[in-house]
mmCIF file of C-alpha atoms and ligand atoms in Angstrom:
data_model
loop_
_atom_site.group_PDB
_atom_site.id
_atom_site.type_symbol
_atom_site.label_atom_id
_atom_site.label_comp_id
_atom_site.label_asym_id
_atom_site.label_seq_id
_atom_site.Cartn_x
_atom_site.Cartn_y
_atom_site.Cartn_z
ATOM 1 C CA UNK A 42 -23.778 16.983 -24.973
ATOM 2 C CA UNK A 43 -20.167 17.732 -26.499
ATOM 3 C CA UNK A 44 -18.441 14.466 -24.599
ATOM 4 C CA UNK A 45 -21.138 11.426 -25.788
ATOM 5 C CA UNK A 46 -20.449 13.166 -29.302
ATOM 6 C CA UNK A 47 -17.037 13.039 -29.263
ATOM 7 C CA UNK A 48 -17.009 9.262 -27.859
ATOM 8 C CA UNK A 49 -19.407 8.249 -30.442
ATOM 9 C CA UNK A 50 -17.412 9.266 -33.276
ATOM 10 C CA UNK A 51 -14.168 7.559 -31.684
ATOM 11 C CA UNK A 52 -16.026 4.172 -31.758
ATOM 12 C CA UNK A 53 -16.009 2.159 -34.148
ATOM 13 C CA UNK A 54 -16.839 -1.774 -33.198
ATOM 14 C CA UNK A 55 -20.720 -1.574 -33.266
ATOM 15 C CA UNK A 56 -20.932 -3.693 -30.792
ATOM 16 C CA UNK A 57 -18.865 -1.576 -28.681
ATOM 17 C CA UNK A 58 -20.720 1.506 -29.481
ATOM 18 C CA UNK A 59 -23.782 -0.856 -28.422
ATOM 19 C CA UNK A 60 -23.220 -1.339 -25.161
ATOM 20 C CA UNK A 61 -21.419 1.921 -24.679
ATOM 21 C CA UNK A 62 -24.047 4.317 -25.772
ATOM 22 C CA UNK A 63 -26.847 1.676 -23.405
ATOM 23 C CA UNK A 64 -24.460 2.095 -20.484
ATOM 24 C CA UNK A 65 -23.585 6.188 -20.962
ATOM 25 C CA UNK A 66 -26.631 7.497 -22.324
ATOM 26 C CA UNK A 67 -28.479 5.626 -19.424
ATOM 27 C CA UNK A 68 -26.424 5.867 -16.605
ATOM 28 C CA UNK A 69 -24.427 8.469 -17.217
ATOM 29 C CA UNK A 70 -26.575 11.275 -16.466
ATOM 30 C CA UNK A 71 -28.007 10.731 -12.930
ATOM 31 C CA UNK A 72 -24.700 8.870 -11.506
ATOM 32 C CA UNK A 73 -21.665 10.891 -10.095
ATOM 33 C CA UNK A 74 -18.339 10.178 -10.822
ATOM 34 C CA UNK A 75 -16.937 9.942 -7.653
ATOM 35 C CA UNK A 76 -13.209 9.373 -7.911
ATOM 36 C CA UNK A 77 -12.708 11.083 -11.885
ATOM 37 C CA UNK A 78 -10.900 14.148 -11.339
ATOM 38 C CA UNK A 79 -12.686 17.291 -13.177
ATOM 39 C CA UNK A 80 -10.547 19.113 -15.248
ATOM 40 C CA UNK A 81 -10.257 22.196 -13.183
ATOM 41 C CA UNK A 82 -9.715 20.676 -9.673
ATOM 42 C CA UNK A 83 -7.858 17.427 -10.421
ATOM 43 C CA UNK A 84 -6.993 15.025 -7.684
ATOM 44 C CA UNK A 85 -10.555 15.751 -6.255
ATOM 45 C CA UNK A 86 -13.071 13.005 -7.110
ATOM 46 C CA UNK A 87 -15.540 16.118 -7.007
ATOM 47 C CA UNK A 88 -15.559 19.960 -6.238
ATOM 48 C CA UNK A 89 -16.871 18.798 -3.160
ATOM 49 C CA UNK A 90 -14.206 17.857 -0.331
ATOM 50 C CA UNK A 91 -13.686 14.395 0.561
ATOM 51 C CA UNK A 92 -16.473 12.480 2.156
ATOM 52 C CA UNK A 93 -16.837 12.235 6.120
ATOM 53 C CA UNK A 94 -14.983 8.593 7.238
ATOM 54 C CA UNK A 95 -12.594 9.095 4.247
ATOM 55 C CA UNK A 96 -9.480 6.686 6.257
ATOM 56 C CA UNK A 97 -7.023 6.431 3.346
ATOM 57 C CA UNK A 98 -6.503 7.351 -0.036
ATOM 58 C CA UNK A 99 -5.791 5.099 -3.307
ATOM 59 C CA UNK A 100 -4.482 5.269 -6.635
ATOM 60 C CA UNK A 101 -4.603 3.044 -9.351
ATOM 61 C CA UNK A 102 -3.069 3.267 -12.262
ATOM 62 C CA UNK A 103 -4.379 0.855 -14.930
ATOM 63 C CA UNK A 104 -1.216 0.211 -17.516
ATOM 64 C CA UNK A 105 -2.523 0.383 -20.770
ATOM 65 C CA UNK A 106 -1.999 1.701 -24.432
ATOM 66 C CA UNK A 107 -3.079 4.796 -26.044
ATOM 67 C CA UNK A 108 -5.179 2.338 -28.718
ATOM 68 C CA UNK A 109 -6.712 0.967 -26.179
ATOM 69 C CA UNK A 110 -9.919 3.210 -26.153
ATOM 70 C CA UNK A 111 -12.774 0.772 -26.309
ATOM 71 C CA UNK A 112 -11.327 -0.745 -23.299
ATOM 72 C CA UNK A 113 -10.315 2.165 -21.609
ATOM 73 C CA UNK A 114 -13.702 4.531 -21.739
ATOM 74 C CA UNK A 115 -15.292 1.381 -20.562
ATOM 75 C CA UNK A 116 -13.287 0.754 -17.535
ATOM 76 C CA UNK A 117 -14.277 4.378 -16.954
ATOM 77 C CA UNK A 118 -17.795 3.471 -16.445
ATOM 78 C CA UNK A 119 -17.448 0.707 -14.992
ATOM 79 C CA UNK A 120 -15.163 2.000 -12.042
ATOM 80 C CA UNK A 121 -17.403 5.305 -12.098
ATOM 81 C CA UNK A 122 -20.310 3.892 -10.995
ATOM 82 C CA UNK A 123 -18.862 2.578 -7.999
ATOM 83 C CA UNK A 124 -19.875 4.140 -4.944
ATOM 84 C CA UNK A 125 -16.997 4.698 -1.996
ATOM 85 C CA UNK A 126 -17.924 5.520 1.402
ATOM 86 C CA UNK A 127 -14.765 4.838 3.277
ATOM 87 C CA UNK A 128 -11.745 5.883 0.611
ATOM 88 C CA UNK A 129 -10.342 8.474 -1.650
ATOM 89 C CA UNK A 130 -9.871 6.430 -4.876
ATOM 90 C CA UNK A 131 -8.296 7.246 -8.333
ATOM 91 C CA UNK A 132 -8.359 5.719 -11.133
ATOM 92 C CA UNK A 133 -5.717 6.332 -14.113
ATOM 93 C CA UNK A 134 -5.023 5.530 -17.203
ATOM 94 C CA UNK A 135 -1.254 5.145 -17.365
ATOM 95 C CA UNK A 136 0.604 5.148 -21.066
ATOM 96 C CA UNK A 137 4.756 5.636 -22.416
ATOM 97 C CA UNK A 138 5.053 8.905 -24.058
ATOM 98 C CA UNK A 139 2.797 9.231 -27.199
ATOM 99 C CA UNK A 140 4.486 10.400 -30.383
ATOM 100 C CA UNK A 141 1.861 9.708 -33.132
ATOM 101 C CA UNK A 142 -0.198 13.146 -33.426
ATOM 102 C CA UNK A 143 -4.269 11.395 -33.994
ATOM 103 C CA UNK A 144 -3.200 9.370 -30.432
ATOM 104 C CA UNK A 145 -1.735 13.153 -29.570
ATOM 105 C CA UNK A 146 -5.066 14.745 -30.276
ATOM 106 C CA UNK A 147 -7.288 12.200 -28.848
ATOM 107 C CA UNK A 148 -5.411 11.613 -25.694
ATOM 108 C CA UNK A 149 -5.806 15.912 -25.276
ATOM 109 C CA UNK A 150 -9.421 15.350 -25.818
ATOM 110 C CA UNK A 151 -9.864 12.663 -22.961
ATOM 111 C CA UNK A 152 -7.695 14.408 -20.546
ATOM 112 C CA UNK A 153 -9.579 17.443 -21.154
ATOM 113 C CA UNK A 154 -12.998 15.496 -20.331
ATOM 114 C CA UNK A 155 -11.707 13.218 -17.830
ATOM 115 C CA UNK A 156 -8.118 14.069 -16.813
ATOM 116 C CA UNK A 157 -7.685 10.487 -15.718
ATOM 117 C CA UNK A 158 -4.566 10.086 -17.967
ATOM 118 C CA UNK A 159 -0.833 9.609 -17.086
ATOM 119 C CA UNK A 160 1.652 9.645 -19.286
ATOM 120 C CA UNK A 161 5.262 8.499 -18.645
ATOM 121 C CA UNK A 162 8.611 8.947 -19.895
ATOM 122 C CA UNK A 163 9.347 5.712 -21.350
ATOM 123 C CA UNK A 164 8.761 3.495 -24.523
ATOM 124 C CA UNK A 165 5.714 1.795 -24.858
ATOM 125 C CA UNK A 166 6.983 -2.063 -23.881
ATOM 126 C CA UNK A 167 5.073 -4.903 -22.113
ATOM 127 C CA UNK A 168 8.934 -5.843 -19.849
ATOM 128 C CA UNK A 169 11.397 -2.933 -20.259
ATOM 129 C CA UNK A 170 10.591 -1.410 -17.419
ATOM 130 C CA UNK A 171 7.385 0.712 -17.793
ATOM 131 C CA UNK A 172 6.158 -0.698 -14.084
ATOM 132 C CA UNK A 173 9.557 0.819 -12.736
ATOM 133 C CA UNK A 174 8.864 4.438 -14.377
ATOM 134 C CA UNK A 175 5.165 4.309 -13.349
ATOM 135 C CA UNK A 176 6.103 3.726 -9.917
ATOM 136 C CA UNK A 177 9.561 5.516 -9.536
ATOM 137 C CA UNK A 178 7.901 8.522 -11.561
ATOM 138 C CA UNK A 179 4.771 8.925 -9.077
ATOM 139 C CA UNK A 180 6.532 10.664 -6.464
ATOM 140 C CA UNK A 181 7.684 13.576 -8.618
ATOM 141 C CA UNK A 182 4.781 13.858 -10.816
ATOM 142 C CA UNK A 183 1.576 13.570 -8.225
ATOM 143 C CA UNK A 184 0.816 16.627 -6.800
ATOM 144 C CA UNK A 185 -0.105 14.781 -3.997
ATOM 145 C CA UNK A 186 0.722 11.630 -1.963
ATOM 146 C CA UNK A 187 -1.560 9.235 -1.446
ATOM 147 C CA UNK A 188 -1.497 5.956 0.784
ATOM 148 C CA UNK A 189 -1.644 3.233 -1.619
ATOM 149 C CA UNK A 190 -0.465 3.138 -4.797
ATOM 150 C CA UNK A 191 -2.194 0.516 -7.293
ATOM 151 C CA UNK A 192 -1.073 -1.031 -10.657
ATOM 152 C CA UNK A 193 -3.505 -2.789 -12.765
ATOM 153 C CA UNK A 194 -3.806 -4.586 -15.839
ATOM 154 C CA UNK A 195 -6.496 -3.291 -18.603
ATOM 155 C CA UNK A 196 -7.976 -6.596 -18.241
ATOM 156 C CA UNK A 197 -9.220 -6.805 -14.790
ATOM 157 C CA UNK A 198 -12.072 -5.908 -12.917
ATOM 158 C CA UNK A 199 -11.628 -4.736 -9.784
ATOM 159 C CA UNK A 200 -14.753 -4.162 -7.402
ATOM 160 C CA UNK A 201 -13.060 -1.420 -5.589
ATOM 161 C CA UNK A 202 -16.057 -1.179 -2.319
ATOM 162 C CA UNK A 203 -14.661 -5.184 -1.832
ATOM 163 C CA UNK A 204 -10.728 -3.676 -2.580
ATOM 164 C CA UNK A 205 -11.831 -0.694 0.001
ATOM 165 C CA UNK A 206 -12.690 -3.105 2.664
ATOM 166 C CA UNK A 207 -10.425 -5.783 2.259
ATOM 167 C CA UNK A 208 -7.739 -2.234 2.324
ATOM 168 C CA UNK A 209 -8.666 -1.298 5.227
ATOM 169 C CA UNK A 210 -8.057 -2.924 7.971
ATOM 170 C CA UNK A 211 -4.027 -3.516 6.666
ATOM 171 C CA UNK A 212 -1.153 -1.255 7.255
ATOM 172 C CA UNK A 213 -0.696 1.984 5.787
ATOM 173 C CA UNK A 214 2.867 1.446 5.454
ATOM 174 C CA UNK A 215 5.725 -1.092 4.434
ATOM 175 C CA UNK A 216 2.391 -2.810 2.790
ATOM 176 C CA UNK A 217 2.744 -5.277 -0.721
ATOM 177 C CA UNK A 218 -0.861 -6.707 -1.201
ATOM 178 C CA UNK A 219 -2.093 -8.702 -4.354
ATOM 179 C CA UNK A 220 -2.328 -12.402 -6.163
ATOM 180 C CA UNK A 221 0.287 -13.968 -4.953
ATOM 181 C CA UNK A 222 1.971 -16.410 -7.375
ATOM 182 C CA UNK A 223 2.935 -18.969 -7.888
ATOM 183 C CA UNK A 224 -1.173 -19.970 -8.319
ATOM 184 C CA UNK A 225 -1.619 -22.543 -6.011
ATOM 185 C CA UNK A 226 0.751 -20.986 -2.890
ATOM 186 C CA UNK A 227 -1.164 -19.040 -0.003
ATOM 187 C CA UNK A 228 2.221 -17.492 1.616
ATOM 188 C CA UNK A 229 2.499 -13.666 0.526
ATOM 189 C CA UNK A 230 6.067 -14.146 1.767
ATOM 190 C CA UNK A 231 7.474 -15.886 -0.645
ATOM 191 C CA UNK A 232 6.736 -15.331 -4.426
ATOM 192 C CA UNK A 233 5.785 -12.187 -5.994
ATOM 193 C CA UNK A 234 2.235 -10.349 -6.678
ATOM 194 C CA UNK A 235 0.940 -11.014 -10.469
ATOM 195 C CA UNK A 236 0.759 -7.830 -12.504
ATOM 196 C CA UNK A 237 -3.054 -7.971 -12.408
ATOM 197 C CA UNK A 238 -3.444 -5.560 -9.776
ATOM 198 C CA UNK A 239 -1.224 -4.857 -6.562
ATOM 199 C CA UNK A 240 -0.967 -2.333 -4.153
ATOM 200 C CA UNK A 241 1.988 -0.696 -2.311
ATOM 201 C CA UNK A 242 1.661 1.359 0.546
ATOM 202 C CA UNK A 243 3.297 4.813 -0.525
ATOM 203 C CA UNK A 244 6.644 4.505 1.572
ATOM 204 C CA UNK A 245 7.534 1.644 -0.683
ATOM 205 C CA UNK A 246 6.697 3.951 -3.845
ATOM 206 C CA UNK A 247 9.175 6.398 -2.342
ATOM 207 C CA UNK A 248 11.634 3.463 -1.948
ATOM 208 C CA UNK A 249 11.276 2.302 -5.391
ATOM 209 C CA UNK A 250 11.994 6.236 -6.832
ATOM 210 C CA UNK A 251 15.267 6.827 -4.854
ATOM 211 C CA UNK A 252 16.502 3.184 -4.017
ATOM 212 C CA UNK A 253 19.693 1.743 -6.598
ATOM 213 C CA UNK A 254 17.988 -1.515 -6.472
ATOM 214 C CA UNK A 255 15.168 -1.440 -8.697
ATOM 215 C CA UNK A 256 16.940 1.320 -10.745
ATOM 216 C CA UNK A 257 19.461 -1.586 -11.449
ATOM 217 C CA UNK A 258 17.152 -3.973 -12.542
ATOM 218 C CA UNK A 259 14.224 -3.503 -14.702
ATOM 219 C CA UNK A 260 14.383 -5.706 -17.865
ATOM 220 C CA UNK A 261 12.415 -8.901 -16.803
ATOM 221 C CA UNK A 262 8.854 -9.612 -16.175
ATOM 222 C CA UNK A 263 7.474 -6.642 -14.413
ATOM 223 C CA UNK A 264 5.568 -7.957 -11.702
ATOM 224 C CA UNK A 265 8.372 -10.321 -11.166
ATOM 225 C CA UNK A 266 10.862 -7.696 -10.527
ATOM 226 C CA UNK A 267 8.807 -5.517 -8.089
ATOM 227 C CA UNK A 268 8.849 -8.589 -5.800
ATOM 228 C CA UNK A 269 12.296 -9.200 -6.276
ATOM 229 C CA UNK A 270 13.539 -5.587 -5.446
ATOM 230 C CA UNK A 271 11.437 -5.665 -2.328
ATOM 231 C CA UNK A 272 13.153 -8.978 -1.113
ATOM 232 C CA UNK A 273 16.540 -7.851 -1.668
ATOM 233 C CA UNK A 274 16.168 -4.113 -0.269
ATOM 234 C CA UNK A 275 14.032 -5.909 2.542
ATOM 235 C CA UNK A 276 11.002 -4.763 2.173
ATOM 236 C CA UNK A 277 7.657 -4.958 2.205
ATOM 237 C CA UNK A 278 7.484 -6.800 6.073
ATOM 238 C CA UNK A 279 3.572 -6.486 5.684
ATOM 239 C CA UNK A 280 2.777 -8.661 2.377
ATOM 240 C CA UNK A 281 -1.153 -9.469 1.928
ATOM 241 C CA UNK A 282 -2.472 -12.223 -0.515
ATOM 242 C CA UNK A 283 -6.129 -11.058 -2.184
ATOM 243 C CA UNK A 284 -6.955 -15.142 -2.389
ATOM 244 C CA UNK A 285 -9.445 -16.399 -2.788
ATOM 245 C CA UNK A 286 -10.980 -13.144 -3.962
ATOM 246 C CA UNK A 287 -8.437 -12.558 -6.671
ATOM 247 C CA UNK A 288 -8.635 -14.728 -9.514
ATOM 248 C CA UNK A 289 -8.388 -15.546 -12.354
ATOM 249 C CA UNK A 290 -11.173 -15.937 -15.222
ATOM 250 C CA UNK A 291 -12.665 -19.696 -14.699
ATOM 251 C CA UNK A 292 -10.784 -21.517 -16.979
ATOM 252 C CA UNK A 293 -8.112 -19.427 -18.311
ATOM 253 C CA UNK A 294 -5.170 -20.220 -16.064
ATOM 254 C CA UNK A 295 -4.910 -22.859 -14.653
ATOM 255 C CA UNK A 296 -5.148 -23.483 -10.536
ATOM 256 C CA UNK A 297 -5.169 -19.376 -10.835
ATOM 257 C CA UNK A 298 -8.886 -19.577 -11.735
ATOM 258 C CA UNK A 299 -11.697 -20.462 -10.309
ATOM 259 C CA UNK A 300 -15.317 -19.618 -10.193
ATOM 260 C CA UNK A 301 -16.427 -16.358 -9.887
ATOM 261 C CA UNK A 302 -17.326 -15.635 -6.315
ATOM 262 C CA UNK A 303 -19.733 -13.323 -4.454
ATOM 263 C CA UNK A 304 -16.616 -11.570 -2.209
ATOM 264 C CA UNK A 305 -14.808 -11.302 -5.490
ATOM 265 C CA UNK A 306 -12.202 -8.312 -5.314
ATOM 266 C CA UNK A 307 -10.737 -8.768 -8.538
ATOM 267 C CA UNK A 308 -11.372 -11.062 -11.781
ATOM 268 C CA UNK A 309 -8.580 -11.489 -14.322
ATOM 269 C CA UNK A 310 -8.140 -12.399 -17.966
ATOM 270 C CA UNK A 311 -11.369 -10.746 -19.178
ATOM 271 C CA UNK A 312 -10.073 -10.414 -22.847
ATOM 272 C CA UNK A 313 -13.332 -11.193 -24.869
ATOM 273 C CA UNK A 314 -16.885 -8.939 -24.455
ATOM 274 C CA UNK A 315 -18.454 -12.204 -23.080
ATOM 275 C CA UNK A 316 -16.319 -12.448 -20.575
ATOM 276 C CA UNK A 317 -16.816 -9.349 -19.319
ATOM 277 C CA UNK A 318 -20.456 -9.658 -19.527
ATOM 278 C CA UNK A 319 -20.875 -12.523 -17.758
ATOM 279 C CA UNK A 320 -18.829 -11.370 -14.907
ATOM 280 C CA UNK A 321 -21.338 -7.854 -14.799
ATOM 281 C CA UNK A 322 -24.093 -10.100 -14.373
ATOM 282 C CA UNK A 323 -22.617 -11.756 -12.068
ATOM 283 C CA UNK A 324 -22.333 -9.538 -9.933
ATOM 284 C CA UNK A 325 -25.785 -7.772 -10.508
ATOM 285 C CA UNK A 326 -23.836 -4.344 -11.651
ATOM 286 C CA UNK A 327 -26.974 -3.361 -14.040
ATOM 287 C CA UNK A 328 -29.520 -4.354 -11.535
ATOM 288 C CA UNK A 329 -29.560 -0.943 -9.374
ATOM 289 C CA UNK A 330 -31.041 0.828 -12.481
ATOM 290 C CA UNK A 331 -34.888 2.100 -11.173
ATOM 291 C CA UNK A 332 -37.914 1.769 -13.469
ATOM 292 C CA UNK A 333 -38.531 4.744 -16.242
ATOM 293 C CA UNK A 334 -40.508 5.801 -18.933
ATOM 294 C CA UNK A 335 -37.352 6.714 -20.531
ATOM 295 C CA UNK A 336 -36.104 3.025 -21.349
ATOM 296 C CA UNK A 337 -37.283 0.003 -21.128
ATOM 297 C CA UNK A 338 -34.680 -2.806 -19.832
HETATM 298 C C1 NAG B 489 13.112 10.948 -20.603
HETATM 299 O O1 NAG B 489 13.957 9.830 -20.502
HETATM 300 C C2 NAG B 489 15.147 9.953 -21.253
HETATM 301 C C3 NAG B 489 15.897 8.626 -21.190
HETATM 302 O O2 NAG B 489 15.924 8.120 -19.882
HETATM 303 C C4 NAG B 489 15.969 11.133 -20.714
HETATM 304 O O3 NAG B 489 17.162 11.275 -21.451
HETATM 305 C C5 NAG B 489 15.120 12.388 -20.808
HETATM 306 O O4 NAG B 489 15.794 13.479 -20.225
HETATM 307 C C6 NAG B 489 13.778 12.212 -20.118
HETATM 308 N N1 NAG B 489 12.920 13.357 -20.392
HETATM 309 C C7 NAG B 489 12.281 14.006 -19.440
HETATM 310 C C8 NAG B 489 11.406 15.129 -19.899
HETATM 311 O O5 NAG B 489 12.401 13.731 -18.262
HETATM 312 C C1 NAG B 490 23.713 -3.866 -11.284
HETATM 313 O O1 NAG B 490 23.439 -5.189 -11.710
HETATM 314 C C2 NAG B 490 24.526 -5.849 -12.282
HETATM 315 C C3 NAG B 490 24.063 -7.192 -12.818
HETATM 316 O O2 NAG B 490 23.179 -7.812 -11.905
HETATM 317 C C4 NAG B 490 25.645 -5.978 -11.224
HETATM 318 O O3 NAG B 490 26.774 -6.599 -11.795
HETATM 319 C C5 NAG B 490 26.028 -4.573 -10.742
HETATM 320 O O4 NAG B 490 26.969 -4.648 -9.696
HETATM 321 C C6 NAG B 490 24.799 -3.845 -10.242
HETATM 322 N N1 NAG B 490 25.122 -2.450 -9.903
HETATM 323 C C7 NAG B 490 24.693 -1.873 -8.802
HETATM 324 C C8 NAG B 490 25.050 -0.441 -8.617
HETATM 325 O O5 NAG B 490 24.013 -2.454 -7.976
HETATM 326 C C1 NAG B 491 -27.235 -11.085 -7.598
HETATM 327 O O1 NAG B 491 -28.625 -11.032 -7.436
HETATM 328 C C2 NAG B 491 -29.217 -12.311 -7.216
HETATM 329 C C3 NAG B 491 -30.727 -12.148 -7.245
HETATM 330 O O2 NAG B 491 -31.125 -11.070 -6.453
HETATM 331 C C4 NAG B 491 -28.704 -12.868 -5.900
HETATM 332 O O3 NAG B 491 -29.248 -14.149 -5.652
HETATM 333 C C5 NAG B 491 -27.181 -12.992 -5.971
HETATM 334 O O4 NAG B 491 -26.655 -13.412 -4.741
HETATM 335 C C6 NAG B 491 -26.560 -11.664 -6.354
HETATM 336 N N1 NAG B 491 -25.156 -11.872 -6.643
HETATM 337 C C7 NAG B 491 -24.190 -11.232 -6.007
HETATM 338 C C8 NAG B 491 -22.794 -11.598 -6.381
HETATM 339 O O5 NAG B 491 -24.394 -10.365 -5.170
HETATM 340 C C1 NAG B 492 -33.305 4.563 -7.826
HETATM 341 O O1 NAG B 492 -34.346 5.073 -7.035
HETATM 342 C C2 NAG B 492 -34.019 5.222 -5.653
HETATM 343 C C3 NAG B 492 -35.279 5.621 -4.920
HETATM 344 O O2 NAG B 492 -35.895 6.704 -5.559
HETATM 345 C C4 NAG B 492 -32.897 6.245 -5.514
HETATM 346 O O3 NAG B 492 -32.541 6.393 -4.176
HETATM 347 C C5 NAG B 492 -31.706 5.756 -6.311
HETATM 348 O O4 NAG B 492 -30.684 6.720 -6.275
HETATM 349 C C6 NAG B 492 -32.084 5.463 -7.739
HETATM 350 N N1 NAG B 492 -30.971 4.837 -8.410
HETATM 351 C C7 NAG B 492 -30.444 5.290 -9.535
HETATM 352 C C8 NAG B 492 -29.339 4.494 -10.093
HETATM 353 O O5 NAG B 492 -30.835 6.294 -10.087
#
């Protein structure tokens, strides 16, 4: 299999390449990958069209560096092997325009196996206004709209069935739904959403690419910002706070953590491999695998 050789070789922690090759060798093969776009027909999740019930579409673009590769083919398996009855979701790898050629070659090699990579016109840069090209760029570059648009941080895990349904039942338009901050406030109206992961309904995406507001005003932090352009072009009537189900890592920040939860949408802060572990145990990720003579678990 030409794609689990070419991973291997680009790994290089071993304990990385531990729990990759458990997790891709094994679960890999009978699993679809619902929402990564094949090469030929991107924008699909498969060749097949969009499941019965589909009620709204999603993007998300995780915001991460081209380095990032341990982190990023993991997120891919751990957002592919989540199954979605109810939406059309997309996850993407979002980067500022790559100029060294290994990053040049290796970022070809993923899109051609995954094509799950965006990549902007902008300087990589945590607050100079990377957030403002990947959402003011979206519009031209998609080839197709879709109702929410999603920006995530490369440390979160999102359990997208429990983003689906808490999605849902909001509106499709005029929407601004995340972690409202400051940590301990409950009012979406006031405040901004943290960076880890909000959603904008696509009108506001449109906003953002033709308004002189946010154009005018993108050095700062970025999550910061995005609230502040919606309050002064008025937007954003419909704001939604993901509390309690957004958190933080227990014990990382402050009143923005707190336990991990069963209705968990979204945990934040997972920066070391323990963290992460614990929080896939947690919520029983591995446990679906069936019995085989193949491995022994
Ligand atoms: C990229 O951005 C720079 C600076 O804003 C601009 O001059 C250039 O034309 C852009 N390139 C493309 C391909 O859009
Ligand atoms: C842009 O922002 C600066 C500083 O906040 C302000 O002085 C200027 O009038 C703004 N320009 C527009 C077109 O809004
Ligand atoms: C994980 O599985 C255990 C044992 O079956 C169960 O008690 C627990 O509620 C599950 N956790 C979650 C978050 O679903
Ligand atoms: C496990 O086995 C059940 C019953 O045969 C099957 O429906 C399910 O898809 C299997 N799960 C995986 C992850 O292969």
């Amino acid at each position: 299999m030409k794609h689990r050789s070419i991973f291997l070789v680009l790994l290089n922690s071993s304990v990385v390449l531990a729990i990759f090759v458990i997790f891709f060798v094994l679960l890999n093969a009978p699993i679809k990958f619902p929402f990564m776009a094949s090469p030929e027909n991107s924008f699909k999740f498969d060749k097949a069209p969009a499941p019965r019930g589909t009620q709204f579409s999603l993007l998300i673009g995780v915001l991460t560096r081209p380095n990032n590769f341990d982190r990023r083919h993991f997120l891919r398996l751990v957002y592919s092997i989540q199954f979605l009855p109810v939406a059309e979701v997309e996850v993407k790898f979002v980067f500022c325009s790559v100029t060294n050629r290994e990053q040049k070659i290796l970022l070809a090699l993923e899109i051609l196996r995954f094509n799950d990579i965006i990549i902007l016109n902008c300087t990589e840069n945590m607050n100079s206004g990377k957030t403002y090209t990947y959402f003011s760029s979206l519009p031209v570059i998609l080839p197709r709209r879709f109702d929410y648009i999603m920006k995530a941080d490369d440390d979160v895990y999102i359990r997208l069935p429990r983003l689906v349904s808490s999605l849902q039942p909001l509106p499709r338009q005029d929407l601004y739904y995340g972690f409202v901050l400051p940590c301990a406030s409950m009012n979406p109206h006031e405040g901004y959403m943290s960076g880890m992961g909000f959603v904008l309904s696509w009108d506001l995406v449109e906003w953002i690419a033709s308004s002189e507001i946010p154009k005018n005003d993108t050095f700062g932090p970025e999550d910061k910002l995005v609230g502040r352009w919606l309050n002064t072009g008025n937007k954003a009537r419909n704001r939604f706070t993901g509390k309690p189900a957004m958190y933080d890592y227990p014990g990382t920040n402050g009143r923005c953590s707190h336990d991990l939860v069963p209705d968990t949408v979204a945990v934040h802060r997972l920066k070391r491999w323990d963290q992460w572990l614990h929080v896939l145990e947690f919520f029983n990720v591995t446990k679906e695998l069936n019995h085989s003579k193949l491995y022994n678990l």
